[in-house]
Amino acid sequence: MRVSFTVNGRAETADDVWEGESLLYVLRERMGLPGSKNACEQGECGSCTVYLDGVPVCACLVAAGQAEGREVRTVEGLAEGDRLDPVQEAFVECGAVQCGFCTPGLVVQAHDLIERIPRPSDAEIREALAGNLCRCTGYEKILDAVRLAAARKAAAR
């Protein structure tokens, strides 16, 4: 089947998509967007989190056909050209990136949180990121990055 949708602001089409193919597979393998990671394929780790019509979803759980006519925004789409989003910048600056496997999903989820709650409490940050697993950082640097990004975005408003 053919699936047409908008990815990071651009109209895209994937041909010969089979019924069981995930949105994650189409993004990574057909569209060359490797940011979202394929880890658990069960929606348990959050490494494949993308926006679907403005709502964070695990792309491994979304059938590609469900994206027909919809808008997808990946971690690559958060940046504006060569300029990283403040959340992306904060993750780098705070050392919240180690192996990098969980980072794209955490960045998208943190981005969504800060859009909804400009100055989130630590409890709100922890709750928002609860579906994203990281095996390397111990989460403190991730929390530092979200706090920094929220502070910078609030100051810029």
PDB file of C-alpha atoms in Angstrom:
ATOM      1  CA  MET A   1       0.000   0.000   0.000  1.00  0.00           C
ATOM      2  CA  ARG A   2       1.021   3.626  -0.400  1.00  0.00           C
ATOM      3  CA  VAL A   3       1.154   5.831   2.703  1.00  0.00           C
ATOM      4  CA  SER A   4       1.309   9.615   2.404  1.00  0.00           C
ATOM      5  CA  PHE A   5       1.832  11.874   5.372  1.00  0.00           C
ATOM      6  CA  THR A   6       3.778  14.923   6.501  1.00  0.00           C
ATOM      7  CA  VAL A   7       7.122  14.343   8.201  1.00  0.00           C
ATOM      8  CA  ASN A   8       8.899  17.253   9.833  1.00  0.00           C
ATOM      9  CA  GLY A   9       6.921  19.705   7.718  1.00  0.00           C
ATOM     10  CA  ARG A  10       7.461  17.933   4.376  1.00  0.00           C
ATOM     11  CA  ALA A  11       4.975  15.869   2.412  1.00  0.00           C
ATOM     12  CA  GLU A  12       6.285  12.308   2.146  1.00  0.00           C
ATOM     13  CA  THR A  13       5.092   9.091   0.513  1.00  0.00           C
ATOM     14  CA  ALA A  14       6.141   5.514   1.169  1.00  0.00           C
ATOM     15  CA  ASP A  15       5.277   2.886  -1.423  1.00  0.00           C
ATOM     16  CA  ASP A  16       4.856  -0.867  -1.017  1.00  0.00           C
ATOM     17  CA  VAL A  17       4.248  -0.624   2.732  1.00  0.00           C
ATOM     18  CA  TRP A  18       2.980  -3.931   4.059  1.00  0.00           C
ATOM     19  CA  GLU A  19       0.083  -4.002   6.499  1.00  0.00           C
ATOM     20  CA  GLY A  20       2.132  -4.916   9.563  1.00  0.00           C
ATOM     21  CA  GLU A  21       4.910  -2.397   8.958  1.00  0.00           C
ATOM     22  CA  SER A  22       5.418   0.079  11.782  1.00  0.00           C
ATOM     23  CA  LEU A  23       5.711   3.822  11.480  1.00  0.00           C
ATOM     24  CA  LEU A  24       9.142   3.437  13.093  1.00  0.00           C
ATOM     25  CA  TYR A  25      10.321   1.149  10.289  1.00  0.00           C
ATOM     26  CA  VAL A  26       9.053   3.531   7.610  1.00  0.00           C
ATOM     27  CA  LEU A  27      10.736   6.525   9.253  1.00  0.00           C
ATOM     28  CA  ARG A  28      14.070   4.781   9.754  1.00  0.00           C
ATOM     29  CA  GLU A  29      14.383   2.475   6.776  1.00  0.00           C
ATOM     30  CA  ARG A  30      12.316   4.098   4.038  1.00  0.00           C
ATOM     31  CA  MET A  31      12.740   7.791   4.842  1.00  0.00           C
ATOM     32  CA  GLY A  32      16.275   7.787   6.201  1.00  0.00           C
ATOM     33  CA  LEU A  33      15.405   9.292   9.581  1.00  0.00           C
ATOM     34  CA  PRO A  34      17.440   7.206  12.046  1.00  0.00           C
ATOM     35  CA  GLY A  35      16.859   9.438  15.081  1.00  0.00           C
ATOM     36  CA  SER A  36      14.032   7.386  16.552  1.00  0.00           C
ATOM     37  CA  LYS A  37      15.540   4.150  17.822  1.00  0.00           C
ATOM     38  CA  ASN A  38      14.295   0.597  17.511  1.00  0.00           C
ATOM     39  CA  ALA A  39      14.851  -1.023  20.890  1.00  0.00           C
ATOM     40  CA  CYS A  40      11.962  -3.012  22.346  1.00  0.00           C
ATOM     41  CA  GLU A  41       9.317  -3.017  19.575  1.00  0.00           C
ATOM     42  CA  GLN A  42       6.720  -3.230  22.358  1.00  0.00           C
ATOM     43  CA  GLY A  43       6.265   0.396  23.434  1.00  0.00           C
ATOM     44  CA  GLU A  44       8.033  -0.216  26.733  1.00  0.00           C
ATOM     45  CA  CYS A  45      11.243   1.803  26.370  1.00  0.00           C
ATOM     46  CA  GLY A  46      10.228   5.070  24.686  1.00  0.00           C
ATOM     47  CA  SER A  47      13.297   5.261  22.444  1.00  0.00           C
ATOM     48  CA  CYS A  48      11.088   5.543  19.340  1.00  0.00           C
ATOM     49  CA  THR A  49       8.894   8.391  20.612  1.00  0.00           C
ATOM     50  CA  VAL A  50       7.713  10.795  17.895  1.00  0.00           C
ATOM     51  CA  TYR A  51       4.881  13.281  17.632  1.00  0.00           C
ATOM     52  CA  LEU A  52       1.816  12.085  15.714  1.00  0.00           C
ATOM     53  CA  ASP A  53      -0.530  15.030  15.138  1.00  0.00           C
ATOM     54  CA  GLY A  54       1.178  16.778  18.052  1.00  0.00           C
ATOM     55  CA  VAL A  55       0.867  13.895  20.515  1.00  0.00           C
ATOM     56  CA  PRO A  56       3.884  11.811  21.578  1.00  0.00           C
ATOM     57  CA  VAL A  57       3.538   8.159  20.565  1.00  0.00           C
ATOM     58  CA  CYS A  58       5.784   5.117  20.409  1.00  0.00           C
ATOM     59  CA  ALA A  59       6.335   4.776  16.672  1.00  0.00           C
ATOM     60  CA  CYS A  60       6.947   1.041  17.068  1.00  0.00           C
ATOM     61  CA  LEU A  61       3.300   0.610  18.089  1.00  0.00           C
ATOM     62  CA  VAL A  62       1.791   2.668  15.271  1.00  0.00           C
ATOM     63  CA  ALA A  63       1.055   0.845  12.032  1.00  0.00           C
ATOM     64  CA  ALA A  64       2.436   2.886   9.155  1.00  0.00           C
ATOM     65  CA  GLY A  65      -0.999   3.000   7.539  1.00  0.00           C
ATOM     66  CA  GLN A  66      -2.347   4.823  10.578  1.00  0.00           C
ATOM     67  CA  ALA A  67      -0.144   7.794   9.661  1.00  0.00           C
ATOM     68  CA  GLU A  68      -1.978   8.317   6.357  1.00  0.00           C
ATOM     69  CA  GLY A  69      -2.787  12.013   5.966  1.00  0.00           C
ATOM     70  CA  ARG A  70      -1.338  12.878   9.368  1.00  0.00           C
ATOM     71  CA  GLU A  71       1.606  14.891  10.666  1.00  0.00           C
ATOM     72  CA  VAL A  72       4.679  13.247  12.152  1.00  0.00           C
ATOM     73  CA  ARG A  73       7.476  15.137  13.852  1.00  0.00           C
ATOM     74  CA  THR A  74      10.629  13.274  14.780  1.00  0.00           C
ATOM     75  CA  VAL A  75      13.590  14.280  16.919  1.00  0.00           C
ATOM     76  CA  GLU A  76      15.249  15.485  13.698  1.00  0.00           C
ATOM     77  CA  GLY A  77      12.303  17.825  13.154  1.00  0.00           C
ATOM     78  CA  LEU A  78      12.756  19.636  16.464  1.00  0.00           C
ATOM     79  CA  ALA A  79      15.825  21.461  15.168  1.00  0.00           C
ATOM     80  CA  GLU A  80      15.443  24.443  12.865  1.00  0.00           C
ATOM     81  CA  GLY A  81      18.019  23.904  10.152  1.00  0.00           C
ATOM     82  CA  ASP A  82      21.393  23.617  11.849  1.00  0.00           C
ATOM     83  CA  ARG A  83      20.092  25.153  15.076  1.00  0.00           C
ATOM     84  CA  LEU A  84      19.191  22.624  17.742  1.00  0.00           C
ATOM     85  CA  ASP A  85      16.050  22.986  19.826  1.00  0.00           C
ATOM     86  CA  PRO A  86      16.781  24.204  23.380  1.00  0.00           C
ATOM     87  CA  VAL A  87      15.945  20.727  24.703  1.00  0.00           C
ATOM     88  CA  GLN A  88      18.498  19.162  22.375  1.00  0.00           C
ATOM     89  CA  GLU A  89      21.090  21.773  23.352  1.00  0.00           C
ATOM     90  CA  ALA A  90      20.466  21.195  27.060  1.00  0.00           C
ATOM     91  CA  PHE A  91      20.890  17.428  26.713  1.00  0.00           C
ATOM     92  CA  VAL A  92      24.296  17.946  25.118  1.00  0.00           C
ATOM     93  CA  GLU A  93      25.355  20.665  27.546  1.00  0.00           C
ATOM     94  CA  CYS A  94      24.340  18.711  30.660  1.00  0.00           C
ATOM     95  CA  GLY A  95      25.924  15.456  29.521  1.00  0.00           C
ATOM     96  CA  ALA A  96      22.556  13.735  29.406  1.00  0.00           C
ATOM     97  CA  VAL A  97      23.680  11.841  26.307  1.00  0.00           C
ATOM     98  CA  GLN A  98      25.799   8.776  26.881  1.00  0.00           C
ATOM     99  CA  CYS A  99      25.215   5.840  24.562  1.00  0.00           C
ATOM    100  CA  GLY A 100      22.495   7.912  22.859  1.00  0.00           C
ATOM    101  CA  PHE A 101      20.005   5.122  22.332  1.00  0.00           C
ATOM    102  CA  CYS A 102      17.315   6.510  24.621  1.00  0.00           C
ATOM    103  CA  THR A 103      18.091  10.159  23.897  1.00  0.00           C
ATOM    104  CA  PRO A 104      15.765  10.809  20.923  1.00  0.00           C
ATOM    105  CA  GLY A 105      12.699   9.561  22.778  1.00  0.00           C
ATOM    106  CA  LEU A 106      13.649  11.438  25.945  1.00  0.00           C
ATOM    107  CA  VAL A 107      14.200  14.639  23.968  1.00  0.00           C
ATOM    108  CA  VAL A 108      10.800  14.398  22.253  1.00  0.00           C
ATOM    109  CA  GLN A 109       9.059  13.607  25.533  1.00  0.00           C
ATOM    110  CA  ALA A 110      10.854  16.454  27.358  1.00  0.00           C
ATOM    111  CA  HIS A 111      10.023  18.810  24.489  1.00  0.00           C
ATOM    112  CA  ASP A 112       6.350  17.907  24.806  1.00  0.00           C
ATOM    113  CA  LEU A 113       6.402  18.386  28.582  1.00  0.00           C
ATOM    114  CA  ILE A 114       7.925  21.863  28.340  1.00  0.00           C
ATOM    115  CA  GLU A 115       5.415  22.854  25.667  1.00  0.00           C
ATOM    116  CA  ARG A 116       2.565  21.799  27.969  1.00  0.00           C
ATOM    117  CA  ILE A 117       4.077  22.909  31.289  1.00  0.00           C
ATOM    118  CA  PRO A 118       6.666  25.663  30.752  1.00  0.00           C
ATOM    119  CA  ARG A 119       8.183  25.347  34.258  1.00  0.00           C
ATOM    120  CA  PRO A 120       7.653  21.709  35.287  1.00  0.00           C
ATOM    121  CA  SER A 121       8.405  20.517  38.794  1.00  0.00           C
ATOM    122  CA  ASP A 122      10.758  17.595  39.329  1.00  0.00           C
ATOM    123  CA  ALA A 123       7.749  15.378  39.975  1.00  0.00           C
ATOM    124  CA  GLU A 124       6.183  16.463  36.658  1.00  0.00           C
ATOM    125  CA  ILE A 125       9.457  15.810  34.826  1.00  0.00           C
ATOM    126  CA  ARG A 126       9.762  12.344  36.355  1.00  0.00           C
ATOM    127  CA  GLU A 127       6.159  11.514  35.496  1.00  0.00           C
ATOM    128  CA  ALA A 128       6.524  12.732  31.910  1.00  0.00           C
ATOM    129  CA  LEU A 129       9.686  10.691  31.380  1.00  0.00           C
ATOM    130  CA  ALA A 130       8.461   7.581  33.204  1.00  0.00           C
ATOM    131  CA  GLY A 131       7.875   5.718  29.935  1.00  0.00           C
ATOM    132  CA  ASN A 132      11.429   6.285  28.711  1.00  0.00           C
ATOM    133  CA  LEU A 133      14.127   3.904  29.874  1.00  0.00           C
ATOM    134  CA  CYS A 134      17.818   4.771  30.146  1.00  0.00           C
ATOM    135  CA  ARG A 135      20.445   2.248  31.179  1.00  0.00           C
ATOM    136  CA  CYS A 136      23.452   4.604  31.265  1.00  0.00           C
ATOM    137  CA  THR A 137      22.867   7.942  32.958  1.00  0.00           C
ATOM    138  CA  GLY A 138      21.053   7.311  36.219  1.00  0.00           C
ATOM    139  CA  TYR A 139      18.599  10.030  35.079  1.00  0.00           C
ATOM    140  CA  GLU A 140      20.107  12.934  37.079  1.00  0.00           C
ATOM    141  CA  LYS A 141      21.766  14.497  34.056  1.00  0.00           C
ATOM    142  CA  ILE A 142      18.551  13.998  32.103  1.00  0.00           C
ATOM    143  CA  LEU A 143      16.598  15.827  34.815  1.00  0.00           C
ATOM    144  CA  ASP A 144      19.246  18.587  34.798  1.00  0.00           C
ATOM    145  CA  ALA A 145      18.836  18.927  31.033  1.00  0.00           C
ATOM    146  CA  VAL A 146      15.048  19.209  31.228  1.00  0.00           C
ATOM    147  CA  ARG A 147      15.311  21.819  33.993  1.00  0.00           C
ATOM    148  CA  LEU A 148      17.833  23.829  31.945  1.00  0.00           C
ATOM    149  CA  ALA A 149      15.769  23.636  28.766  1.00  0.00           C
ATOM    150  CA  ALA A 150      12.626  24.706  30.616  1.00  0.00           C
ATOM    151  CA  ALA A 151      14.427  27.653  32.203  1.00  0.00           C
ATOM    152  CA  ARG A 152      15.866  28.774  28.873  1.00  0.00           C
ATOM    153  CA  LYS A 153      12.561  28.433  27.034  1.00  0.00           C
ATOM    154  CA  ALA A 154      10.753  30.335  29.807  1.00  0.00           C
ATOM    155  CA  ALA A 155      13.323  33.133  29.665  1.00  0.00           C
ATOM    156  CA  ALA A 156      12.946  33.361  25.879  1.00  0.00           C
ATOM    157  CA  ARG A 157       9.150  33.751  26.052  1.00  0.00           C
TER     158      ARG A 157
END
